[in-house]
Short mmCIF file of C-alpha atoms and ligand atoms in Angstrom, two decimals:
data_model
loop_
_atom_site.label_atom_id
_atom_site.label_comp_id
_atom_site.label_asym_id
_atom_site.label_seq_id
_atom_site.Cartn_x
_atom_site.Cartn_y
_atom_site.Cartn_z
CA UNK A 1 -2.33 22.77 9.09
CA UNK A 2 -2.06 23.05 12.90
CA UNK A 3 1.22 24.15 13.93
CA UNK A 4 1.58 21.93 16.56
CA UNK A 5 0.86 19.18 13.85
CA UNK A 6 3.79 20.42 11.73
CA UNK A 7 7.93 20.11 11.62
CA UNK A 8 9.88 22.59 9.49
CA UNK A 9 12.19 20.30 7.22
CA UNK A 10 14.60 21.37 4.79
CA UNK A 11 11.88 20.92 2.01
CA UNK A 12 9.39 22.95 3.68
CA UNK A 13 6.77 22.12 6.29
CA UNK A 14 5.85 18.31 6.91
CA UNK A 15 3.04 17.28 9.25
CA UNK A 16 4.12 15.64 12.25
CA UNK A 17 1.24 13.14 11.43
CA UNK A 18 0.35 12.90 7.80
CA UNK A 19 -3.52 12.97 7.43
CA UNK A 20 -5.77 12.57 4.46
CA UNK A 21 -6.17 16.18 4.20
CA UNK A 22 -2.72 16.52 3.73
CA UNK A 23 -3.17 14.26 0.55
CA UNK A 24 -5.67 16.41 -0.47
CA UNK A 25 -3.38 19.67 0.15
CA UNK A 26 -0.81 17.72 -1.99
CA UNK A 27 -2.96 17.53 -4.84
CA UNK A 28 -4.01 20.63 -4.76
CA UNK A 29 -0.71 22.33 -4.73
CA UNK A 30 0.96 19.94 -6.99
CA UNK A 31 3.14 18.31 -4.46
CA UNK A 32 3.89 14.22 -5.46
CA UNK A 33 3.57 12.07 -2.61
CA UNK A 34 5.03 8.65 -1.84
CA UNK A 35 3.10 5.45 -0.27
CA UNK A 36 5.03 2.01 0.30
CA UNK A 37 3.47 -1.12 1.50
CA UNK A 38 4.51 -2.12 5.17
CA UNK A 39 3.85 -5.16 7.06
CA UNK A 40 6.51 -5.02 10.02
CA UNK A 41 8.40 -3.33 12.48
CA UNK A 42 11.71 -2.37 10.92
CA UNK A 43 10.53 -1.56 7.43
CA UNK A 44 7.85 0.20 8.42
CA UNK A 45 10.20 2.42 10.55
CA UNK A 46 13.06 2.82 7.63
CA UNK A 47 10.09 4.23 5.60
CA UNK A 48 8.93 6.52 8.02
CA UNK A 49 12.74 7.68 8.62
CA UNK A 50 12.70 8.10 4.75
CA UNK A 51 9.83 10.62 4.88
CA UNK A 52 7.12 8.19 3.35
CA UNK A 53 3.98 9.96 3.37
CA UNK A 54 1.54 6.79 3.62
CA UNK A 55 2.37 3.18 4.64
CA UNK A 56 -0.21 0.60 2.90
CA UNK A 57 -0.58 -2.41 5.17
CA UNK A 58 -1.49 -4.03 2.03
CA UNK A 59 -3.19 -7.76 1.52
CA UNK A 60 -0.06 -8.14 -0.81
CA UNK A 61 1.44 -9.45 2.90
CA UNK A 62 0.15 -12.67 1.43
CA UNK A 63 2.35 -12.93 -1.43
CA UNK A 64 5.25 -11.12 -0.03
CA UNK A 65 5.50 -12.37 3.39
CA UNK A 66 3.07 -15.60 3.83
CA UNK A 67 3.88 -17.48 0.79
CA UNK A 68 0.52 -17.59 -0.76
CA UNK A 69 0.28 -17.32 -4.60
CA UNK A 70 -2.42 -14.44 -4.47
CA UNK A 71 -3.93 -11.95 -1.93
CA UNK A 72 -7.28 -14.25 -2.33
CA UNK A 73 -5.72 -16.12 0.78
CA UNK A 74 -4.71 -13.25 3.15
CA UNK A 75 -7.39 -13.03 5.74
CA UNK A 76 -8.76 -10.19 7.98
CA UNK A 77 -6.82 -11.92 11.05
CA UNK A 78 -3.68 -11.43 9.09
CA UNK A 79 -4.57 -8.01 8.28
CA UNK A 80 -5.19 -7.17 12.22
CA UNK A 81 -1.92 -8.82 12.79
CA UNK A 82 0.44 -6.70 10.44
CA UNK A 83 -1.61 -3.71 10.94
CA UNK A 84 -0.95 -3.77 14.63
CA UNK A 85 2.64 -4.11 13.61
CA UNK A 86 3.06 -1.33 11.53
CA UNK A 87 0.79 0.85 14.10
CA UNK A 88 2.98 0.13 16.95
CA UNK A 89 6.23 0.97 14.93
CA UNK A 90 5.46 4.45 13.50
CA UNK A 91 4.19 7.72 14.64
CA UNK A 92 4.50 10.06 11.43
CA UNK A 93 2.88 8.12 8.05
CA UNK A 94 -0.75 7.62 7.43
CA UNK A 95 -1.58 4.05 7.95
CA UNK A 96 -4.17 2.62 5.59
CA UNK A 97 -4.90 -1.22 5.63
CA UNK A 98 -6.46 -3.28 3.24
CA UNK A 99 -9.72 -5.16 3.95
CA UNK A 100 -9.20 -8.80 2.90
CA UNK A 101 -10.96 -10.63 0.41
CA UNK A 102 -14.21 -12.04 1.77
CA UNK A 103 -14.26 -9.24 4.67
CA UNK A 104 -16.33 -6.60 2.56
CA UNK A 105 -17.78 -8.26 -0.46
CA UNK A 106 -20.44 -9.65 1.68
CA UNK A 107 -22.16 -6.54 2.36
CA UNK A 108 -21.97 -2.91 4.28
CA UNK A 109 -22.45 -4.35 7.70
CA UNK A 110 -19.53 -6.77 7.20
CA UNK A 111 -17.49 -4.24 5.45
CA UNK A 112 -18.08 -1.57 8.70
CA UNK A 113 -17.26 -4.50 11.16
CA UNK A 114 -14.17 -5.35 9.70
CA UNK A 115 -13.00 -1.92 8.74
CA UNK A 116 -13.78 -0.85 12.52
CA UNK A 117 -11.60 -3.72 13.61
CA UNK A 118 -8.90 -2.50 11.41
CA UNK A 119 -8.87 1.00 13.09
CA UNK A 120 -8.70 -0.50 16.11
CA UNK A 121 -5.57 -2.33 15.38
CA UNK A 122 -4.09 1.03 14.64
CA UNK A 123 -5.33 1.93 10.82
CA UNK A 124 -6.19 5.33 10.26
CA UNK A 125 -7.83 4.59 6.77
CA UNK A 126 -9.03 1.41 5.20
CA UNK A 127 -8.77 0.61 1.33
CA UNK A 128 -11.16 -1.80 -0.69
CA UNK A 129 -11.03 -3.01 -4.36
CA UNK A 130 -13.78 -2.04 -6.66
CA UNK A 131 -16.22 0.61 -8.11
CA UNK A 132 -19.94 0.67 -8.73
CA UNK A 133 -20.42 -2.92 -6.84
CA UNK A 134 -19.15 -1.88 -3.78
CA UNK A 135 -20.57 1.66 -3.28
CA UNK A 136 -23.03 0.61 -0.71
CA UNK A 137 -19.70 -0.80 1.56
CA UNK A 138 -17.91 2.66 0.62
CA UNK A 139 -20.83 4.76 1.71
CA UNK A 140 -21.65 2.58 5.00
CA UNK A 141 -17.60 2.99 6.21
CA UNK A 142 -17.71 6.67 5.28
CA UNK A 143 -20.45 7.35 7.46
CA UNK A 144 -19.07 5.23 10.42
CA UNK A 145 -16.39 7.76 10.26
CA UNK A 146 -13.49 5.83 8.66
CA UNK A 147 -11.61 7.41 5.90
CA UNK A 148 -11.79 5.10 2.76
CA UNK A 149 -9.05 4.68 -0.20
CA UNK A 150 -10.82 3.12 -3.31
CA UNK A 151 -8.80 0.69 -5.67
CA UNK A 152 -9.42 0.63 -9.34
CA UNK A 153 -7.97 -1.12 -12.65
CA UNK A 154 -6.20 -4.32 -11.96
CA UNK A 155 -7.75 -5.27 -8.48
CA UNK A 156 -5.89 -8.46 -7.56
CA UNK A 157 -8.52 -9.68 -5.27
CA UNK A 158 -10.16 -10.21 -8.90
CA UNK A 159 -7.62 -11.72 -10.55
CA UNK A 160 -9.38 -14.65 -11.64
CA UNK A 161 -12.60 -12.67 -13.04
CA UNK A 162 -10.08 -10.29 -15.01
CA UNK A 163 -8.37 -13.25 -16.67
CA UNK A 164 -4.96 -12.92 -15.00
CA UNK A 165 -2.70 -9.84 -14.28
CA UNK A 166 -3.48 -7.52 -17.24
CA UNK A 167 -3.61 -3.82 -17.98
CA UNK A 168 -7.08 -2.38 -17.45
CA UNK A 169 -9.07 0.19 -19.42
CA UNK A 170 -7.30 0.21 -22.80
CA UNK A 171 -10.42 0.10 -24.55
CA UNK A 172 -12.64 3.42 -24.81
CA UNK A 173 -15.50 1.74 -23.13
CA UNK A 174 -13.45 0.31 -20.28
CA UNK A 175 -11.60 3.58 -19.88
CA UNK A 176 -15.48 5.17 -19.48
CA UNK A 177 -16.07 2.70 -16.79
CA UNK A 178 -13.11 3.27 -14.92
CA UNK A 179 -14.02 7.22 -15.06
CA UNK A 180 -17.60 6.45 -13.83
CA UNK A 181 -16.67 4.31 -10.97
CA UNK A 182 -13.97 6.75 -9.98
CA UNK A 183 -16.24 9.29 -9.88
CA UNK A 184 -18.86 7.37 -8.25
CA UNK A 185 -16.23 6.67 -5.50
CA UNK A 186 -15.27 10.23 -4.93
CA UNK A 187 -18.98 10.94 -4.87
CA UNK A 188 -19.46 8.18 -2.03
CA UNK A 189 -16.92 9.85 0.05
CA UNK A 190 -13.61 7.95 -0.86
CA UNK A 191 -10.48 10.52 -0.13
CA UNK A 192 -8.07 8.79 -2.53
CA UNK A 193 -8.00 6.20 -5.36
CA UNK A 194 -5.22 3.72 -6.30
CA UNK A 195 -4.96 3.06 -10.09
CA UNK A 196 -3.37 -0.35 -10.59
CA UNK A 197 -2.07 -1.36 -14.08
CA UNK A 198 -3.96 1.44 -16.12
CA UNK A 199 -2.69 3.32 -19.37
CA UNK A 200 -1.18 6.15 -18.51
CA UNK A 201 -3.33 8.28 -20.72
CA UNK A 202 -6.48 6.84 -18.77
CA UNK A 203 -4.67 7.61 -15.09
CA UNK A 204 -4.07 11.33 -16.25
CA UNK A 205 -7.61 11.63 -17.53
CA UNK A 206 -8.90 10.18 -14.24
CA UNK A 207 -6.57 12.36 -12.29
CA UNK A 208 -7.71 15.60 -13.80
CA UNK A 209 -11.40 14.81 -13.32
CA UNK A 210 -11.16 13.67 -9.94
CA UNK A 211 -10.70 16.15 -7.13
CA UNK A 212 -9.47 13.59 -4.71
CA UNK A 213 -5.90 12.35 -5.21
CA UNK A 214 -4.91 9.52 -7.46
CA UNK A 215 -2.20 6.95 -6.35
CA UNK A 216 -0.59 5.16 -9.06
CA UNK A 217 0.89 1.69 -9.66
CA UNK A 218 2.05 0.84 -13.35
CA UNK A 219 -0.38 3.96 -13.92
CA UNK A 220 2.39 6.25 -15.29
CA UNK A 221 3.66 9.50 -13.98
CA UNK A 222 0.68 11.67 -14.01
CA UNK A 223 -1.02 10.33 -10.82
CA UNK A 224 -0.89 12.54 -7.51
CA UNK A 225 1.13 9.89 -5.69
CA UNK A 226 2.87 6.66 -6.58
CA UNK A 227 2.78 3.41 -4.52
CA UNK A 228 5.13 0.04 -4.82
CA UNK A 229 5.12 -2.71 -2.85
CA UNK A 230 8.24 -2.66 -1.06
CA UNK A 231 10.05 -5.72 -1.64
CA UNK A 232 9.63 -4.52 -5.22
CA UNK A 233 10.87 -1.42 -4.71
CA UNK A 234 14.10 -2.46 -2.71
CA UNK A 235 14.90 -5.35 -4.92
CA UNK A 236 13.91 -8.26 -2.41
CA UNK A 237 11.70 -9.90 -4.53
CA UNK A 238 12.21 -11.37 -7.82
CA UNK A 239 9.30 -9.35 -9.30
CA UNK A 240 10.57 -7.48 -12.35
CA UNK A 241 7.26 -5.75 -14.04
CA UNK A 242 7.56 -3.15 -16.19
CA UNK A 243 6.44 -0.47 -13.98
CA UNK A 244 8.75 -1.17 -11.22
CA UNK A 245 12.21 0.37 -10.64
CA UNK A 246 14.56 -1.38 -8.43
CA UNK A 247 15.84 1.24 -6.24
CA UNK A 248 18.17 -1.27 -4.20
CA UNK A 249 19.16 -5.12 -4.46
CA UNK A 250 18.39 -6.14 -1.08
CA UNK A 251 17.94 -9.72 -1.97
CA UNK A 252 21.36 -9.97 -3.35
CA UNK A 253 22.91 -8.27 -0.41
CA UNK A 254 20.80 -10.43 1.70
CA UNK A 255 22.05 -13.86 -0.13
CA UNK A 256 25.45 -12.46 0.06
CA UNK A 257 25.32 -11.54 3.80
CA UNK A 258 23.91 -15.29 4.42
CA UNK A 259 26.58 -16.62 2.31
CA UNK A 260 29.52 -15.03 4.26
CA UNK A 261 27.61 -15.70 7.46
CA UNK A 262 27.47 -19.71 6.92
CA UNK A 263 30.90 -19.48 5.64
CA UNK A 264 32.53 -17.77 8.61
CA UNK A 265 30.88 -20.16 11.04
CA UNK A 266 31.74 -23.16 8.91
CA UNK A 267 35.35 -21.79 8.66
CA UNK A 268 35.21 -21.04 12.40
CA UNK A 269 36.20 -17.26 11.80
CA UNK A 270 32.77 -16.29 13.43
CA UNK A 271 32.24 -16.03 16.37
CA UNK A 272 35.39 -13.93 16.71
CA UNK A 273 37.17 -13.13 20.23
CA UNK A 274 35.14 -9.68 20.16
CA UNK A 275 31.98 -11.55 20.19
CA UNK A 276 32.04 -13.44 23.46
CA UNK A 277 31.67 -13.03 26.79
CA UNK A 278 34.68 -13.46 29.16
O1 KIV B 301 -1.85 -4.92 -1.14
C1 KIV B 301 -1.02 -4.16 -1.98
O2 KIV B 301 -0.18 -4.22 -1.83
C2 KIV B 301 -1.68 -3.15 -2.71
C3 KIV B 301 -1.00 -2.33 -3.66
C4 KIV B 301 -0.60 -3.20 -4.82
C5 KIV B 301 -1.65 -1.12 -4.07
O3 KIV B 301 -3.20 -3.18 -2.80
#
């Protein structure tokens, strides 16, 4: 690690700017790392202050911010807007942006063009979903000098093809296919792979056979890193999936704050004397 790029902390030396190589160091030295989704200034700044290593500007912005019922509706333009917001707000975390549905499935050139635009918006790496079928896209993006994060298991952009939100890789053959896909992504140059809704044992096997880090969401404790959608992690959404721990209850807090605000306005307690200009 370049000394000018690191800052000493009570927990050891943390890079001033997290790079893909730091995630590899984490895997190689057995240090777990945390990734969270982020889509806007204040959440991104809170997560940077909390020492989160990787911020994912996920296409889940469609379902957590824009009111859609699946990530299929999130557009490339949406991804550019929210990637820019996060990139302008933080300095330390590695910023990974999702390639939106339809922005890479159409071929390697489209994939490179859209990845380039995400990088220009401030991303430092891009993520796309799938294995074997998207290897030409992964190779082309990597060849363009853009770091690629893979995403296997339950891949939300394929929710209809997969028959809904279902754990993937339970049968032996499916687990073997996941292993083949993971190794192929690594061979194609991916620097890390998200494993979503995969049995713990399968995620453990993939984490062992891969040289690059795995990042789990609903994939058990063996992965090198973990990721959650921040509104689930902080209890703002009403999602209570088995794999989610709600580390706060922001939804309840927000409802309480808004209720008190309304009551104080209606009861003429707000604004008070200290909230006005003379
Ligand atoms: O878009 C997203 O939030 C994701 C995570 C579920 C990994 O891809």
